[in-house]
Amino acid sequence: GQVSCELSGEAPLSIVASSGGSYKVVTSGALDREQASEHRVTVVARDRGSPALWSRAALVLEVSDVNDN
């Protein structure tokens, strides 16, 4: 069946549909480790069945600093 995904959390990230019924989490701009060293978001996937089935996954994205040695 068809699945929809949504992203929740305060981060400069969004979720977009990709080919083959999959999704990608993408940044809306450059991430700055000085502002935030990590971002925590939750992805929720739901199908369109009756009753609807759903699942969620918590993601922690650690930001590296390109200036670190």
C-alpha positions as CSV (number, residue, x, y, z in Angstrom):
1,G,0.0,0.0,0.0
2,Q,0.9,3.6,0.0
3,V,2.9,5.0,2.9
4,S,3.3,8.7,4.0
5,C,6.1,10.0,6.2
6,E,6.5,13.0,8.3
7,L,9.3,14.5,10.3
8,S,8.9,16.1,13.7
9,G,11.5,17.9,15.8
10,E,13.3,21.2,15.7
11,A,16.0,20.9,13.2
12,P,16.9,22.4,9.8
13,L,15.8,19.1,8.2
14,S,12.9,18.0,6.1
15,I,11.7,14.7,4.6
16,V,11.1,14.3,0.8
17,A,9.6,11.5,-1.2
18,S,12.2,9.7,-3.4
19,S,11.9,7.2,-6.2
20,G,10.5,3.7,-5.5
21,G,8.3,4.7,-2.6
22,S,11.2,5.6,-0.3
23,Y,11.9,8.9,1.5
24,K,15.0,10.9,2.3
25,V,15.9,13.2,5.2
26,V,17.6,16.3,3.7
27,T,19.0,19.5,5.2
28,S,17.5,22.8,4.3
29,G,21.0,24.5,4.5
30,A,24.4,24.1,5.9
31,L,24.6,22.7,9.4
32,D,26.8,24.6,11.9
33,R,28.3,22.6,14.8
34,E,28.9,25.9,16.7
35,Q,25.1,26.4,16.8
36,A,24.1,22.7,17.5
37,S,26.4,19.7,17.7
38,E,23.4,17.3,17.2
39,H,19.8,17.3,16.0
40,R,17.1,15.0,17.2
41,V,14.1,14.3,15.0
42,T,11.4,11.6,14.8
43,V,10.2,10.1,11.5
44,V,6.6,8.7,11.6
45,A,5.4,6.5,8.7
46,R,1.7,5.7,8.2
47,D,0.0,3.6,5.7
48,R,-3.5,4.3,4.2
49,G,-5.1,1.1,5.4
50,S,-8.1,0.8,7.6
51,P,-7.1,0.5,10.4
52,A,-4.0,2.6,9.6
53,L,-0.7,1.1,10.7
54,W,2.2,3.3,11.7
55,S,5.7,3.2,13.0
56,R,8.2,5.8,14.2
57,A,12.0,6.0,14.5
58,A,14.0,8.5,16.5
59,L,17.1,9.9,14.7
60,V,20.1,11.6,16.3
61,L,22.2,13.4,13.7
62,E,25.7,14.4,15.0
63,V,27.3,17.3,13.3
64,S,31.0,17.3,12.6
65,D,33.1,20.5,12.5
66,V,35.2,20.8,9.3
67,N,37.6,23.0,11.2
68,D,38.5,20.4,13.9
69,N,41.9,18.7,13.6
